[in-house]
Every structure is written in C-alpha cells, then in structure tokens.
Amino acid sequence: MIGNMEKCLIVAKAANAAIGRDNRLLWHISEDLRFFKATTMGCPVIMGRRTFESIGRALPGRLNIVISSGNPAVPEGVAVVGSLEAAYTLAEESGARKCFVTGGGRVYAEAMDTVDRMYVTEVKVDIPDADTFFPDIDAGLWKAVSTSQWKTDPESGYSFRFVTYERNLTEGCRETVSEAASEPL
C-alpha cells in the first residue's frame, strides 16, 4: 500500500475475461451498477481516458482521476495525470483511505501488480467479439475471500456473482522466510 491507502480495482468481466467492445460495456446489469456505486462512493476512482470518455461524465461523490498522456478536455473537478503512480499519489493526497482502479484494459493490466484487493463481478457469458479483456487472475497471487451466490439479471438473463480477492502475501513471505532461515545472521 502507498502510505495507509488501500489500492483496489473493480471490474465486471465475462467468463472469457471480456470487459468491453468499441469502448462500451458489454451488458447493463442493474445490480452490478448499484454494487459499483455503493463500493466506490466517496473514494477516488482512477481510469484511463477512453474509459472516462465512455462514461461521458464525472462520477458524482468521488474524486475522478483520468490517466492520459495528453491533455483531454474534462469537466471541472476531474483531475488528469500522466501515470498510474501519479494517480495513486493524488488519491492518497486527497486523504482517501481507499481508491479504485476502474479501467480500462491497459490500466487494469498495469494495476494488477500494484493493487491490494479486487472486486470482480463474474458474468457467466462468453463475448467472442469483445476487443478489451481483463488480465488473468493468478491463483498463486490472489485469494478469493468472499464469493456471493450466483444471481440472474432479469433484463439481460445473464448469471453473475460478486467475488472479492485479496493479494496472497503468504507465498512470497514463505520463500523469504525459508531463504532467510538458511542464511547466517
């Protein structure tokens, strides 16, 4: 963690890890959108420029931080930074105890090595023509600490569940402890 701030990401992904197509979400699951809002409310949200443009506005009740190599036009109150690290720094300087990476694909890929917790909505569908995918979740690095029952969205018919993962720090600690125990002080 940077300082005392917990770094998280939140995503909804298909069974084939698809998360988007043509800079749009692949589904509209009302319960997932409510979960996203309730989970991220009051916390900084960090996203790439294209994700911000796909939303089309600042998410209310949250510091919106957009990562861009350029200087995109954004509404007042939206911060633009040049890197994920700068976004984390700005989020922490805001006094937040937790921040959320909210996409897109490239930002998620970069954030996987830096976040402490992931909130993943698993949607039981394959989207073969998607163009944006979530990185693989390495079971050696991540541990599911909470998994909801499968639910079915009445509008789309898609089944989904919420899974919370925490970084599995014990693997690295065991290696370090084993190595340290074999060396003299």
Short mmCIF file of C-alpha atoms in Angstrom, two decimals:
data_model
loop_
_atom_site.label_atom_id
_atom_site.label_comp_id
_atom_site.label_asym_id
_atom_site.label_seq_id
_atom_site.Cartn_x
_atom_site.Cartn_y
_atom_site.Cartn_z
CA MET A 1 0.00 0.00 0.00
CA ILE A 2 1.08 3.56 -0.57
CA GLY A 3 1.06 5.04 2.92
CA ASN A 4 -2.16 3.91 4.55
CA MET A 5 -4.30 3.92 1.41
CA GLU A 6 -5.66 0.60 0.18
CA LYS A 7 -5.43 0.26 -3.60
CA CYS A 8 -8.30 -1.68 -5.15
CA LEU A 9 -9.73 -2.37 -8.55
CA ILE A 10 -13.29 -3.09 -9.55
CA VAL A 11 -14.37 -4.81 -12.75
CA ALA A 12 -17.17 -6.80 -14.34
CA LYS A 13 -15.82 -9.50 -16.65
CA ALA A 14 -17.26 -12.25 -18.81
CA ALA A 15 -16.26 -15.91 -18.49
CA ASN A 16 -13.74 -15.34 -21.31
CA ALA A 17 -12.41 -12.24 -19.46
CA ALA A 18 -14.07 -9.84 -21.90
CA ILE A 19 -14.77 -6.39 -20.44
CA GLY A 20 -15.58 -4.21 -23.44
CA ARG A 21 -16.21 -3.71 -27.13
CA ASP A 22 -15.95 -0.48 -29.10
CA ASN A 23 -15.25 1.44 -25.88
CA ARG A 24 -18.58 0.30 -24.36
CA LEU A 25 -19.68 -2.04 -21.60
CA LEU A 26 -20.90 -5.45 -22.75
CA TRP A 27 -24.05 -5.54 -20.61
CA HIS A 28 -26.26 -3.50 -18.34
CA ILE A 29 -26.78 -5.39 -15.09
CA SER A 30 -28.56 -3.04 -12.68
CA GLU A 31 -27.44 -4.85 -9.53
CA ASP A 32 -23.81 -4.72 -10.66
CA LEU A 33 -24.07 -0.97 -11.35
CA ARG A 34 -25.56 -0.46 -7.88
CA PHE A 35 -22.71 -2.55 -6.39
CA PHE A 36 -20.15 -0.44 -8.25
CA LYS A 37 -21.70 2.79 -6.99
CA ALA A 38 -22.02 1.63 -3.37
CA THR A 39 -18.49 0.17 -3.30
CA THR A 40 -16.70 3.16 -4.85
CA MET A 41 -18.77 6.03 -3.38
CA GLY A 42 -16.62 8.53 -1.51
CA CYS A 43 -13.38 7.03 -2.85
CA PRO A 44 -11.16 8.26 -5.67
CA VAL A 45 -11.74 6.40 -8.95
CA ILE A 46 -8.83 6.03 -11.37
CA MET A 47 -9.43 5.34 -15.05
CA GLY A 48 -7.90 5.71 -18.46
CA ARG A 49 -9.00 8.46 -20.84
CA ARG A 50 -11.06 6.15 -23.05
CA THR A 51 -12.93 4.75 -20.06
CA PHE A 52 -13.69 8.28 -18.89
CA GLU A 53 -14.92 9.22 -22.36
CA SER A 54 -17.16 6.12 -22.48
CA ILE A 55 -18.79 7.15 -19.18
CA GLY A 56 -19.25 10.65 -20.58
CA ARG A 57 -19.24 12.48 -17.26
CA ALA A 58 -17.60 12.60 -13.86
CA LEU A 59 -18.88 10.01 -11.41
CA PRO A 60 -20.53 12.00 -8.60
CA GLY A 61 -19.39 11.68 -4.99
CA ARG A 62 -15.91 10.53 -5.99
CA LEU A 63 -12.65 12.20 -6.98
CA ASN A 64 -12.31 11.24 -10.67
CA ILE A 65 -8.69 10.79 -11.80
CA VAL A 66 -8.04 10.24 -15.50
CA ILE A 67 -4.73 8.84 -16.75
CA SER A 68 -3.74 10.29 -20.11
CA SER A 69 -0.55 11.07 -21.98
CA GLY A 70 -2.31 14.11 -23.47
CA ASN A 71 -4.45 16.87 -22.08
CA PRO A 72 -8.04 15.75 -22.71
CA ALA A 73 -10.97 18.08 -22.15
CA VAL A 74 -12.55 17.13 -18.83
CA PRO A 75 -15.15 18.83 -16.67
CA GLU A 76 -14.15 20.90 -13.66
CA GLY A 77 -13.27 18.72 -10.71
CA VAL A 78 -11.78 15.90 -12.79
CA ALA A 79 -8.01 15.52 -12.42
CA VAL A 80 -5.75 14.42 -15.28
CA VAL A 81 -2.40 12.76 -14.54
CA GLY A 82 0.21 11.11 -16.71
CA SER A 83 0.67 7.76 -14.93
CA LEU A 84 -0.91 5.24 -12.60
CA GLU A 85 1.66 6.10 -9.93
CA ALA A 86 0.73 9.80 -10.18
CA ALA A 87 -2.94 8.81 -9.86
CA TYR A 88 -2.20 6.85 -6.67
CA THR A 89 -0.27 9.80 -5.27
CA LEU A 90 -3.11 12.22 -5.99
CA ALA A 91 -5.66 9.81 -4.47
CA GLU A 92 -3.58 9.49 -1.32
CA GLU A 93 -3.02 13.25 -1.09
CA SER A 94 -6.82 13.64 -1.08
CA GLY A 95 -6.85 11.89 2.29
CA ALA A 96 -8.59 8.79 0.97
CA ARG A 97 -8.17 5.51 2.81
CA LYS A 98 -9.07 3.54 -0.32
CA CYS A 99 -9.03 4.15 -4.09
CA PHE A 100 -10.38 2.16 -7.04
CA VAL A 101 -8.94 1.48 -10.47
CA THR A 102 -11.98 1.29 -12.76
CA GLY A 103 -10.48 0.52 -16.18
CA GLY A 104 -9.92 0.14 -19.00
CA GLY A 105 -7.95 -2.85 -20.15
CA ARG A 106 -4.49 -1.28 -20.24
CA VAL A 107 -4.94 0.42 -16.87
CA TYR A 108 -6.15 -2.84 -15.31
CA ALA A 109 -3.13 -4.70 -16.73
CA GLU A 110 -0.76 -2.16 -15.20
CA ALA A 111 -2.63 -2.05 -11.89
CA MET A 112 -2.66 -5.83 -11.33
CA ASP A 113 0.83 -5.71 -9.83
CA THR A 114 0.01 -2.78 -7.55
CA VAL A 115 -3.46 -3.33 -6.08
CA ASP A 116 -4.19 -4.95 -2.72
CA ARG A 117 -7.79 -6.03 -3.39
CA MET A 118 -10.00 -6.74 -6.40
CA TYR A 119 -13.79 -6.57 -6.57
CA VAL A 120 -14.78 -8.73 -9.54
CA THR A 121 -18.25 -9.28 -10.93
CA GLU A 122 -18.10 -12.54 -12.85
CA VAL A 123 -20.69 -12.71 -15.61
CA LYS A 124 -21.45 -16.21 -16.89
CA VAL A 125 -21.29 -15.50 -20.62
CA ASP A 126 -18.63 -15.55 -23.34
CA ILE A 127 -18.35 -12.49 -25.59
CA PRO A 128 -16.26 -13.72 -28.54
CA ASP A 129 -16.26 -10.39 -30.42
CA ALA A 130 -15.06 -8.29 -27.47
CA ASP A 131 -11.96 -6.18 -28.05
CA THR A 132 -10.92 -5.48 -24.44
CA PHE A 133 -10.11 -8.15 -21.87
CA PHE A 134 -9.23 -8.34 -18.18
CA PRO A 135 -5.86 -9.93 -17.33
CA ASP A 136 -5.74 -13.46 -15.94
CA ILE A 137 -6.11 -13.71 -12.17
CA ASP A 138 -3.14 -15.76 -10.94
CA ALA A 139 -4.42 -18.11 -8.20
CA GLY A 140 -0.93 -18.15 -6.69
CA LEU A 141 -1.06 -14.39 -6.16
CA TRP A 142 -4.75 -13.88 -5.36
CA LYS A 143 -7.10 -15.48 -2.86
CA ALA A 144 -10.90 -15.24 -3.09
CA VAL A 145 -12.04 -14.03 0.33
CA SER A 146 -15.72 -13.52 -0.48
CA THR A 147 -17.96 -15.06 -3.14
CA SER A 148 -21.68 -14.39 -3.49
CA GLN A 149 -24.25 -16.85 -4.77
CA TRP A 150 -24.96 -16.78 -8.49
CA LYS A 151 -27.82 -14.44 -9.38
CA THR A 152 -29.63 -13.89 -12.68
CA ASP A 153 -30.26 -10.43 -14.07
CA PRO A 154 -33.93 -10.25 -15.09
CA GLU A 155 -33.29 -7.87 -18.01
CA SER A 156 -30.27 -9.49 -19.71
CA GLY A 157 -30.78 -13.04 -18.47
CA TYR A 158 -27.07 -13.22 -17.59
CA SER A 159 -26.00 -15.02 -14.42
CA PHE A 160 -23.43 -13.18 -12.30
CA ARG A 161 -21.74 -13.21 -8.91
CA PHE A 162 -19.51 -10.92 -6.88
CA VAL A 163 -16.04 -12.16 -5.88
CA THR A 164 -13.59 -10.23 -3.71
CA TYR A 165 -9.92 -11.15 -3.98
CA GLU A 166 -7.03 -10.17 -1.72
CA ARG A 167 -3.39 -10.37 -2.66
CA ASN A 168 -1.94 -13.59 -1.29
CA LEU A 169 1.12 -12.33 0.54
CA THR A 170 1.93 -15.63 2.27
CA GLU A 171 3.60 -17.20 -0.78
CA GLY A 172 6.27 -14.52 -1.02
CA CYS A 173 6.70 -14.47 2.76
CA ARG A 174 7.30 -18.22 2.93
CA GLU A 175 10.05 -18.01 0.33
CA THR A 176 11.63 -15.08 2.10
CA VAL A 177 11.43 -16.80 5.49
CA SER A 178 12.87 -20.04 4.07
CA GLU A 179 15.71 -18.19 2.39
CA ALA A 180 16.38 -16.11 5.48
CA ALA A 181 16.43 -19.18 7.75
CA SER A 182 19.16 -20.80 5.68
CA GLU A 183 21.47 -17.79 5.85
CA PRO A 184 23.52 -16.77 8.89
CA LEU A 185 22.62 -13.55 10.65
#
